[in-house]
Amino acid sequence: MKIGIVGLGYVGLPLAVAFAEAGHGVVGLDADSRKLEGLAQGHSYVEDVPDAVLAPLRDRLRPTGRHRDLVSCEAVIVCVPTPLTGSREPDLTYLTDAGTELAKVLQPGQLIVLESTTYPGTTRERLAPILEESGLSAGRDFHLAFSPERIDPGRTDYTVKTTPKLVGGLTEACSERARDLYAEICDEVIVLSGPEAAELAKLLENIFRSVNIAFVNELAQLCDRLGIDVWEVVDAAATKPFGFMRFDPGPGMGGHCLPIDPFYLAFKAREHGFYPEFIELAGKINQAQPAFCAERIERALNSAGKPVKGSKILLLGVSYKAGVGDTRESPALTIARLLRELGGDVTYHDPHVPELPELGLSSADLEPALAACDVAAIVTAHPTVDYEQVATSAPLVVDFRGVTRGIEAKNLVRL
Ligand SMILES: NC(=O)c1ccc[n+]([C@@H]2O[C@H](COP(=O)([O-])OP(=O)(O)OC[C@H]3O[C@@H](n4cnc5c(N)ncnc54)[C@H](O)[C@@H]3O)[C@@H](O)[C@H]2O)c1
């Protein structure tokens, strides 16, 4: 088969690789010419796709900026961003732009699949009419389906191949085409009644995480008041072999998905006069967590007789989660800004993030930075950092990830 992928980001590039590795020809289309140039030279910008993986696929994975290269594809999968606007409403401009361009080259018999996370109804009500501007009818002249991407960057125990794939087509024939397409790269494909169920299933997965993370973050704030170690409590509850699923507190939620996707559903719900409480409440608590953490650093400095103003504050880990370099919506950025506003001299160390243009900083060398700081805050706990060394080398350590559990030291404060 020849497959087109529109949007070669964290989702699109691993997908393109999966199809190419399965022996298919892949046309990878992206609007970012720097990404295309990098790929043409065999350089990947996605950590889960090392350069060495791209090298043997050169003949099968062709990066392009031209939509007409999609004409010869049997299937085209759309993986463009779905962010929020400034007023926290769905921003579908990337999707509508991609759809408009795709409509100009759409061919009878092609299968189009949307993978971008979005609210239920997007595929049928938004994407289909745009594609039909081609003069072709969705479900009759071309097939259309939604299939959510469930990738978790940095995770190695589950891959595109081993994570069951959900598909929902506009018609039964659309679903069957989508099922056959993904059966080429996934061990299990689950066909749903339509795109709406598939769109909402993805949102349920992410909102489930958002709500539970908010709940345990709120518990961490309460434990702080009560003087109880939240990590001991979570560890204890997690010994129950049934009826409990572990979520860890932290500095707040980041990434392209969890802080954003729930508001897609809240928007759709409001259109129907329904105001979902869980989503808004979880969003409120999770958004407030970085401010709570900045204040925790302020209190720790205060206990050491130091004001934030003029203190050297070292943030350890600035990506939104361990093992990856993605800083989108990272709580570390908010913590850094809040402490800077108070006059703190903020620096950072992150082996995955060499530069942080948002703050005008580069990653500092760990040992001298630990020796020079007034406080080191563990914001994202990359597994390659030695936290015993952190605890012994820094004068004061605030741990938002619980990785210093088991270390007893007077200079150590945990969330
Ligand atoms: N990153 C994740 O972990 C993850 C997981 C599951 C689902 N998703 C969802 O997948 C979608 C894509 O996310 P991502 O993280 O891959 O985003 P990304 O920003 O990493 O990649 C999107 C790519 O699309 C390109 N693009 C934008 N507009 C385009 C257009 N009109 N034509 C062609 N290319 C265009 C961008 O240049 C970029 O390379 C989003 O809806 C996201 O919510 C992401």
Short mmCIF file of C-alpha atoms and ligand atoms in Angstrom, two decimals:
data_model
loop_
_atom_site.label_atom_id
_atom_site.label_comp_id
_atom_site.label_asym_id
_atom_site.label_seq_id
_atom_site.Cartn_x
_atom_site.Cartn_y
_atom_site.Cartn_z
CA MET A 1 0.00 0.00 0.00
CA LYS A 2 0.93 3.64 -0.28
CA ILE A 3 -0.08 5.69 2.73
CA GLY A 4 -0.04 9.44 3.27
CA ILE A 5 0.51 10.97 6.70
CA VAL A 6 -0.39 14.65 7.13
CA GLY A 7 1.45 16.16 10.12
CA LEU A 8 4.76 14.50 11.03
CA GLY A 9 4.91 15.34 14.74
CA TYR A 10 5.01 13.23 17.90
CA VAL A 11 2.07 11.23 16.52
CA GLY A 12 2.54 11.32 12.74
CA LEU A 13 6.23 10.43 12.56
CA PRO A 14 6.06 7.21 14.65
CA LEU A 15 2.99 6.23 12.61
CA ALA A 16 4.81 6.88 9.34
CA VAL A 17 7.70 4.75 10.62
CA ALA A 18 5.34 1.94 11.65
CA PHE A 19 3.80 1.74 8.15
CA ALA A 20 7.19 2.00 6.46
CA GLU A 21 8.60 -0.74 8.70
CA ALA A 22 5.62 -2.92 7.73
CA GLY A 23 6.79 -2.62 4.13
CA HIS A 24 4.44 0.10 2.86
CA GLY A 25 5.35 3.22 0.93
CA VAL A 26 4.74 6.35 3.03
CA VAL A 27 4.33 9.93 1.84
CA GLY A 28 4.89 12.14 4.90
CA LEU A 29 3.50 15.64 4.45
CA ASP A 30 4.25 18.49 6.83
CA ALA A 31 3.81 22.26 6.77
CA ASP A 32 7.14 22.81 8.57
CA SER A 33 9.96 22.94 6.02
CA ARG A 34 12.65 22.57 8.74
CA LYS A 35 11.19 19.22 9.79
CA LEU A 36 11.07 18.10 6.16
CA GLU A 37 14.69 19.13 5.58
CA GLY A 38 15.78 17.29 8.73
CA LEU A 39 13.94 14.13 7.69
CA ALA A 40 15.34 14.32 4.15
CA GLN A 41 18.80 14.21 5.77
CA GLY A 42 17.78 11.32 8.00
CA HIS A 43 17.44 13.40 11.19
CA SER A 44 14.55 12.78 13.53
CA TYR A 45 13.23 15.43 15.94
CA VAL A 46 11.04 12.94 17.85
CA GLU A 47 12.87 11.16 20.68
CA ASP A 48 10.91 7.92 20.22
CA VAL A 49 12.19 7.73 16.62
CA PRO A 50 16.00 7.61 16.67
CA ASP A 51 17.92 8.50 13.47
CA ALA A 52 19.03 4.88 13.26
CA VAL A 53 15.40 3.82 12.81
CA LEU A 54 14.94 6.23 9.90
CA ALA A 55 18.06 5.18 8.03
CA PRO A 56 16.84 1.81 6.65
CA LEU A 57 13.45 3.37 5.72
CA ARG A 58 14.82 6.03 3.38
CA ASP A 59 13.40 4.38 0.26
CA ARG A 60 9.96 3.89 1.78
CA LEU A 61 9.34 7.08 3.80
CA ARG A 62 9.29 10.16 1.62
CA PRO A 63 8.93 13.57 3.31
CA THR A 64 7.15 16.20 1.23
CA GLY A 65 5.48 19.60 1.41
CA ARG A 66 3.37 19.06 -1.72
CA HIS A 67 -0.21 17.92 -1.36
CA ARG A 68 -0.34 16.51 -4.87
CA ASP A 69 2.05 13.77 -3.72
CA LEU A 70 -0.94 12.38 -1.79
CA VAL A 71 -2.89 11.68 -4.99
CA SER A 72 -1.38 8.21 -5.41
CA CYS A 73 -2.04 7.17 -1.77
CA GLU A 74 -4.73 4.60 -0.95
CA ALA A 75 -5.14 6.05 2.53
CA VAL A 76 -4.29 9.40 4.11
CA ILE A 77 -4.03 9.79 7.90
CA VAL A 78 -4.32 13.28 9.39
CA CYS A 79 -2.29 13.96 12.58
CA VAL A 80 -2.22 17.75 12.86
CA PRO A 81 -2.33 19.66 16.18
CA THR A 82 -5.62 20.41 17.92
CA PRO A 83 -4.74 23.09 20.50
CA LEU A 84 -6.91 25.61 22.36
CA THR A 85 -7.45 29.26 21.48
CA GLY A 86 -6.44 31.99 23.93
CA SER A 87 -9.91 31.77 25.46
CA ARG A 88 -9.50 28.00 25.93
CA GLU A 89 -11.85 26.91 23.17
CA PRO A 90 -11.00 24.28 20.51
CA ASP A 91 -8.74 25.66 17.80
CA LEU A 92 -9.46 23.55 14.72
CA THR A 93 -7.63 25.81 12.26
CA TYR A 94 -4.79 23.28 11.67
CA LEU A 95 -7.41 20.63 10.96
CA THR A 96 -9.57 22.79 8.69
CA ASP A 97 -6.46 24.02 6.82
CA ALA A 98 -5.26 20.44 6.36
CA GLY A 99 -8.76 19.37 5.23
CA THR A 100 -9.03 22.24 2.74
CA GLU A 101 -5.70 21.33 1.14
CA LEU A 102 -6.57 17.64 1.15
CA ALA A 103 -9.93 18.31 -0.58
CA LYS A 104 -8.01 19.79 -3.52
CA VAL A 105 -6.23 16.48 -4.18
CA LEU A 106 -8.78 13.97 -2.84
CA GLN A 107 -9.30 10.95 -5.09
CA PRO A 108 -12.33 8.63 -5.45
CA GLY A 109 -11.80 5.46 -3.41
CA GLN A 110 -9.31 6.99 -0.97
CA LEU A 111 -9.61 6.38 2.75
CA ILE A 112 -9.12 9.43 4.99
CA VAL A 113 -8.57 8.87 8.71
CA LEU A 114 -8.39 11.58 11.35
CA GLU A 115 -6.16 10.77 14.35
CA SER A 116 -5.99 14.21 16.01
CA THR A 117 -7.73 14.32 19.39
CA THR A 118 -10.99 16.27 19.16
CA TYR A 119 -14.59 16.50 20.37
CA PRO A 120 -17.26 14.03 19.20
CA GLY A 121 -18.77 15.12 15.91
CA THR A 122 -15.63 16.66 14.41
CA THR A 123 -15.07 13.99 11.75
CA ARG A 124 -18.67 13.95 10.56
CA GLU A 125 -19.68 17.59 11.07
CA ARG A 126 -16.44 19.47 10.44
CA LEU A 127 -14.04 17.37 8.38
CA ALA A 128 -16.50 15.62 6.04
CA PRO A 129 -18.05 18.86 4.64
CA ILE A 130 -14.59 20.33 4.02
CA LEU A 131 -13.46 17.21 2.17
CA GLU A 132 -16.73 17.18 0.21
CA GLU A 133 -15.77 20.55 -1.28
CA SER A 134 -13.84 18.25 -3.64
CA GLY A 135 -17.17 17.31 -5.17
CA LEU A 136 -16.82 13.77 -3.78
CA SER A 137 -19.27 12.44 -1.21
CA ALA A 138 -18.01 11.06 2.14
CA GLY A 139 -18.98 7.43 2.70
CA ARG A 140 -19.88 6.99 -0.97
CA ASP A 141 -17.00 8.27 -3.15
CA PHE A 142 -14.33 8.16 -0.46
CA HIS A 143 -14.11 6.54 2.96
CA LEU A 144 -13.77 8.54 6.15
CA ALA A 145 -13.03 7.38 9.71
CA PHE A 146 -11.68 8.53 13.06
CA SER A 147 -9.04 6.57 14.92
CA PRO A 148 -7.57 8.11 18.08
CA GLU A 149 -3.83 8.07 18.64
CA ARG A 150 -3.07 6.51 22.03
CA ILE A 151 0.69 6.95 21.92
CA ASP A 152 2.44 7.82 25.20
CA PRO A 153 5.80 9.40 24.29
CA GLY A 154 8.73 7.81 26.10
CA ARG A 155 6.81 4.60 26.88
CA THR A 156 8.47 1.41 25.70
CA ASP A 157 6.25 -1.34 27.20
CA TYR A 158 3.38 -0.48 24.82
CA THR A 159 3.95 0.57 21.21
CA VAL A 160 1.79 1.50 18.21
CA LYS A 161 1.80 -2.23 17.40
CA THR A 162 0.80 -3.57 20.81
CA THR A 163 -1.71 -0.89 21.85
CA PRO A 164 -5.21 -1.85 20.66
CA LYS A 165 -6.42 0.56 17.98
CA LEU A 166 -9.94 1.99 17.99
CA VAL A 167 -11.61 2.88 14.68
CA GLY A 168 -15.01 4.33 13.87
CA GLY A 169 -16.06 4.98 10.26
CA LEU A 170 -18.84 7.10 8.79
CA THR A 171 -20.30 3.91 7.30
CA GLU A 172 -19.69 0.21 7.83
CA ALA A 173 -17.53 0.14 4.71
CA CYS A 174 -15.47 3.09 6.05
CA SER A 175 -14.90 1.18 9.32
CA GLU A 176 -13.85 -1.95 7.44
CA ARG A 177 -11.34 -0.02 5.33
CA ALA A 178 -9.91 1.62 8.46
CA ARG A 179 -9.74 -1.73 10.26
CA ASP A 180 -7.85 -3.32 7.37
CA LEU A 181 -5.45 -0.37 7.22
CA TYR A 182 -4.48 -0.51 10.88
CA ALA A 183 -4.38 -4.31 10.92
CA GLU A 184 -1.18 -3.82 8.89
CA ILE A 185 0.60 -2.30 11.90
CA CYS A 186 -1.48 -3.09 15.03
CA ASP A 187 -2.02 -6.46 16.69
CA GLU A 188 -5.62 -5.62 17.58
CA VAL A 189 -8.12 -3.27 15.93
CA ILE A 190 -11.47 -2.59 17.61
CA VAL A 191 -14.29 -1.32 15.41
CA LEU A 192 -16.79 1.05 17.05
CA SER A 193 -20.24 2.15 15.90
CA GLY A 194 -18.98 5.39 14.34
CA PRO A 195 -16.45 8.22 14.60
CA GLU A 196 -18.27 9.85 17.52
CA ALA A 197 -17.72 6.87 19.86
CA ALA A 198 -14.03 6.74 18.87
CA GLU A 199 -13.60 10.50 19.38
CA LEU A 200 -15.24 10.37 22.80
CA ALA A 201 -13.39 7.21 23.90
CA LYS A 202 -10.08 9.06 23.48
CA LEU A 203 -11.39 12.01 25.51
CA LEU A 204 -12.63 9.65 28.23
CA GLU A 205 -9.13 8.14 28.51
CA ASN A 206 -7.49 11.55 28.89
CA ILE A 207 -10.13 13.08 31.16
CA PHE A 208 -9.91 10.01 33.40
CA ARG A 209 -6.22 10.79 33.88
CA SER A 210 -6.77 14.52 34.31
CA VAL A 211 -9.46 14.04 36.98
CA ASN A 212 -7.42 11.49 38.94
CA ILE A 213 -4.25 13.57 38.78
CA ALA A 214 -6.24 16.59 40.03
CA PHE A 215 -7.66 14.51 42.86
CA VAL A 216 -4.26 13.30 44.05
CA ASN A 217 -2.77 16.80 43.65
CA GLU A 218 -5.53 18.20 45.84
CA LEU A 219 -4.78 15.44 48.34
CA ALA A 220 -1.11 16.52 48.31
CA GLN A 221 -2.14 20.07 49.18
CA LEU A 222 -4.32 18.78 52.02
CA CYS A 223 -1.50 16.52 53.29
CA ASP A 224 0.75 19.58 53.35
CA ARG A 225 -1.72 21.27 55.73
CA LEU A 226 -2.18 18.12 57.82
CA GLY A 227 1.55 17.35 58.02
CA ILE A 228 1.02 13.87 56.52
CA ASP A 229 3.41 12.43 53.89
CA VAL A 230 1.24 12.08 50.75
CA TRP A 231 3.68 9.58 49.22
CA GLU A 232 3.34 7.27 52.18
CA VAL A 233 -0.45 7.50 51.81
CA VAL A 234 -0.40 6.79 48.05
CA ASP A 235 2.07 3.91 48.52
CA ALA A 236 -0.19 2.48 51.23
CA ALA A 237 -3.41 2.75 49.17
CA ALA A 238 -1.63 1.17 46.20
CA THR A 239 -1.07 -2.04 48.17
CA LYS A 240 -4.77 -2.82 47.67
CA PRO A 241 -4.81 -5.41 44.90
CA PHE A 242 -8.24 -4.36 43.54
CA GLY A 243 -10.48 -1.30 43.32
CA PHE A 244 -7.65 1.25 43.41
CA MET A 245 -5.54 2.66 40.59
CA ARG A 246 -2.41 4.55 41.49
CA PHE A 247 -1.91 8.17 40.44
CA ASP A 248 1.02 10.18 41.77
CA PRO A 249 0.89 13.84 42.76
CA GLY A 250 3.30 16.22 41.06
CA PRO A 251 3.93 19.81 39.99
CA GLY A 252 0.91 19.91 37.63
CA MET A 253 -0.05 18.54 34.25
CA GLY A 254 1.79 19.24 31.00
CA GLY A 255 2.11 18.06 27.43
CA HIS A 256 -0.04 18.55 24.38
CA CYS A 257 -2.88 16.33 25.61
CA LEU A 258 -4.02 16.28 29.23
CA PRO A 259 -4.16 20.05 29.90
CA ILE A 260 -5.98 20.62 26.60
CA ASP A 261 -8.16 17.71 25.49
CA PRO A 262 -10.73 17.85 28.35
CA PHE A 263 -11.71 21.35 27.24
CA TYR A 264 -12.65 19.99 23.83
CA LEU A 265 -15.37 17.96 25.50
CA ALA A 266 -16.39 20.81 27.82
CA PHE A 267 -16.87 22.99 24.72
CA LYS A 268 -19.02 20.39 22.98
CA ALA A 269 -21.04 19.83 26.15
CA ARG A 270 -21.74 23.58 26.51
CA GLU A 271 -23.08 23.63 22.94
CA HIS A 272 -25.73 21.25 24.26
CA GLY A 273 -26.47 23.28 27.41
CA PHE A 274 -24.54 20.81 29.58
CA TYR A 275 -21.85 21.98 32.00
CA PRO A 276 -19.49 19.13 32.95
CA GLU A 277 -18.28 19.73 36.52
CA PHE A 278 -15.45 17.15 36.69
CA ILE A 279 -13.59 18.57 33.69
CA GLU A 280 -13.66 22.19 34.85
CA LEU A 281 -12.82 21.31 38.47
CA ALA A 282 -9.90 19.06 37.48
CA GLY A 283 -8.62 21.77 35.11
CA LYS A 284 -8.82 24.37 37.87
CA ILE A 285 -6.93 22.25 40.41
CA ASN A 286 -4.27 21.10 37.95
CA GLN A 287 -3.68 24.63 36.67
CA ALA A 288 -3.24 25.88 40.25
CA GLN A 289 -0.68 23.17 41.14
CA PRO A 290 2.43 24.95 39.74
CA ALA A 291 1.57 28.02 41.85
CA PHE A 292 1.29 25.77 44.91
CA CYS A 293 4.73 24.31 44.07
CA ALA A 294 6.30 27.76 43.59
CA GLU A 295 4.92 28.72 46.99
CA ARG A 296 6.34 25.47 48.46
CA ILE A 297 9.81 26.49 47.20
CA GLU A 298 9.27 29.96 48.67
CA ARG A 299 8.38 28.43 52.06
CA ALA A 300 11.38 26.11 51.98
CA LEU A 301 13.70 29.05 51.30
CA ASN A 302 11.99 31.01 54.05
CA SER A 303 12.65 28.19 56.53
CA ALA A 304 16.32 28.45 55.59
CA GLY A 305 16.17 32.20 56.31
CA LYS A 306 16.27 33.23 52.65
CA PRO A 307 13.89 35.30 50.56
CA VAL A 308 13.08 34.26 46.98
CA LYS A 309 14.47 37.58 45.78
CA GLY A 310 18.11 37.07 44.85
CA SER A 311 18.12 33.34 45.73
CA LYS A 312 19.61 30.92 43.22
CA ILE A 313 16.84 28.45 42.36
CA LEU A 314 17.79 25.39 40.30
CA LEU A 315 14.92 23.52 38.61
CA LEU A 316 15.75 19.88 37.92
CA GLY A 317 13.78 18.66 34.89
CA VAL A 318 11.75 21.13 32.83
CA SER A 319 10.06 18.85 30.29
CA TYR A 320 6.49 17.92 31.15
CA LYS A 321 7.35 14.34 32.04
CA ALA A 322 10.29 12.05 32.70
CA GLY A 323 12.34 10.66 29.84
CA VAL A 324 11.19 13.11 27.13
CA GLY A 325 12.26 16.59 26.00
CA ASP A 326 8.78 17.98 25.28
CA THR A 327 8.20 21.23 27.23
CA ARG A 328 4.73 22.01 25.89
CA GLU A 329 2.48 23.23 28.75
CA SER A 330 5.15 22.08 31.20
CA PRO A 331 4.43 23.17 34.80
CA ALA A 332 8.17 23.90 35.17
CA LEU A 333 7.72 26.94 32.93
CA THR A 334 4.99 28.38 35.16
CA ILE A 335 6.99 27.66 38.32
CA ALA A 336 10.04 29.40 36.79
CA ARG A 337 8.00 32.45 35.75
CA LEU A 338 6.33 32.81 39.15
CA LEU A 339 9.67 32.61 40.99
CA ARG A 340 11.27 35.06 38.56
CA GLU A 341 8.42 37.50 39.21
CA LEU A 342 9.42 37.35 42.88
CA GLY A 343 13.02 38.14 41.98
CA GLY A 344 14.38 34.58 42.09
CA ASP A 345 17.49 33.80 40.03
CA VAL A 346 16.15 30.72 38.20
CA THR A 347 18.35 28.23 36.32
CA TYR A 348 17.68 24.65 35.23
CA HIS A 349 19.26 21.31 34.46
CA ASP A 350 17.57 18.91 32.05
CA PRO A 351 19.46 16.31 30.00
CA HIS A 352 16.56 16.21 27.50
CA VAL A 353 16.14 19.99 27.08
CA PRO A 354 19.44 21.68 26.14
CA GLU A 355 17.80 25.07 25.50
CA LEU A 356 14.74 26.78 26.92
CA PRO A 357 14.14 29.82 24.68
CA GLU A 358 10.91 30.71 26.57
CA LEU A 359 13.08 31.60 29.57
CA GLY A 360 16.25 32.54 27.68
CA LEU A 361 18.17 29.75 29.45
CA SER A 362 20.38 26.77 28.60
CA SER A 363 20.66 23.63 30.69
CA ALA A 364 23.32 24.08 33.39
CA ASP A 365 25.89 21.38 34.24
CA LEU A 366 24.49 19.44 37.18
CA GLU A 367 27.37 19.31 39.67
CA PRO A 368 28.43 22.99 39.65
CA ALA A 369 24.75 24.05 39.53
CA LEU A 370 23.93 21.96 42.62
CA ALA A 371 26.91 23.42 44.47
CA ALA A 372 26.03 27.00 43.53
CA CYS A 373 22.27 27.00 44.18
CA ASP A 374 20.32 27.98 47.30
CA VAL A 375 17.63 25.44 46.51
CA ALA A 376 17.21 22.66 43.96
CA ALA A 377 13.62 21.71 43.06
CA ILE A 378 12.96 18.32 41.45
CA VAL A 379 10.18 19.24 39.01
CA THR A 380 10.53 16.38 36.51
CA ALA A 381 12.49 13.33 37.62
CA HIS A 382 14.43 12.03 34.62
CA PRO A 383 15.67 8.53 35.42
CA THR A 384 19.27 9.35 34.45
CA VAL A 385 19.74 11.88 37.29
CA ASP A 386 21.19 10.60 40.59
CA TYR A 387 18.84 11.95 43.27
CA GLU A 388 21.03 10.77 46.15
CA GLN A 389 23.73 13.00 44.71
CA VAL A 390 21.20 15.84 44.44
CA ALA A 391 20.19 15.39 48.10
CA THR A 392 23.79 15.42 49.32
CA SER A 393 25.13 18.17 47.04
CA ALA A 394 22.44 20.89 47.21
CA PRO A 395 21.99 22.93 50.40
CA LEU A 396 18.20 22.59 50.14
CA VAL A 397 16.08 20.23 48.00
CA VAL A 398 12.35 20.36 47.27
CA ASP A 399 11.04 17.17 45.67
CA PHE A 400 7.75 17.33 43.76
CA ARG A 401 8.06 13.79 42.37
CA GLY A 402 8.67 11.65 45.42
CA VAL A 403 11.97 10.30 44.07
CA THR A 404 13.79 11.06 47.33
CA ARG A 405 11.56 8.69 49.30
CA GLY A 406 13.82 6.61 51.46
CA ILE A 407 16.40 9.35 51.80
CA GLU A 408 16.33 11.02 55.22
CA ALA A 409 18.04 14.42 55.30
CA LYS A 410 17.35 17.72 57.08
CA ASN A 411 17.74 19.70 53.83
CA LEU A 412 15.01 17.70 52.08
CA VAL A 413 11.39 18.79 51.61
CA ARG A 414 8.86 16.64 49.74
CA LEU A 415 5.52 17.60 48.22
N1 LIG B 1 1.83 14.00 21.48
C1 LIG B 1 1.10 13.04 22.02
O1 LIG B 1 1.52 12.37 22.94
C2 LIG B 1 -0.30 12.73 21.50
C3 LIG B 1 -0.91 11.53 21.89
C4 LIG B 1 -2.16 11.21 21.41
C5 LIG B 1 -2.82 12.10 20.58
N2 LIG B 1 -2.22 13.29 20.22
C6 LIG B 1 -2.96 14.16 19.32
O2 LIG B 1 -2.41 14.05 18.02
C7 LIG B 1 -2.46 15.30 17.34
C8 LIG B 1 -1.07 15.70 16.88
O3 LIG B 1 -0.26 15.88 18.04
P1 LIG B 1 1.33 15.92 17.97
O4 LIG B 1 1.80 15.86 19.36
O5 LIG B 1 1.82 14.93 16.98
O6 LIG B 1 1.54 17.40 17.39
P2 LIG B 1 2.92 17.99 16.78
O7 LIG B 1 2.82 19.47 16.92
O8 LIG B 1 4.09 17.27 17.33
O9 LIG B 1 2.82 17.60 15.23
C9 LIG B 1 1.89 18.11 14.36
C10 LIG B 1 2.57 18.35 13.00
O10 LIG B 1 1.57 18.81 12.09
C11 LIG B 1 2.18 19.76 11.24
N3 LIG B 1 1.11 20.54 10.62
C12 LIG B 1 0.35 21.52 11.17
N4 LIG B 1 -0.56 21.95 10.29
C13 LIG B 1 -0.36 21.23 9.16
C14 LIG B 1 -1.02 21.21 7.89
N5 LIG B 1 -2.05 22.00 7.63
N6 LIG B 1 -0.55 20.35 6.97
C15 LIG B 1 0.47 19.54 7.23
N7 LIG B 1 1.12 19.50 8.41
C16 LIG B 1 0.70 20.33 9.36
C17 LIG B 1 3.11 20.51 12.15
O11 LIG B 1 4.12 21.19 11.42
C18 LIG B 1 3.66 19.39 13.03
O12 LIG B 1 4.85 18.85 12.51
C19 LIG B 1 -3.12 16.26 18.29
O13 LIG B 1 -4.49 16.29 18.07
C20 LIG B 1 -2.85 15.63 19.64
O14 LIG B 1 -3.81 16.01 20.60
C21 LIG B 1 -0.97 13.60 20.65
#
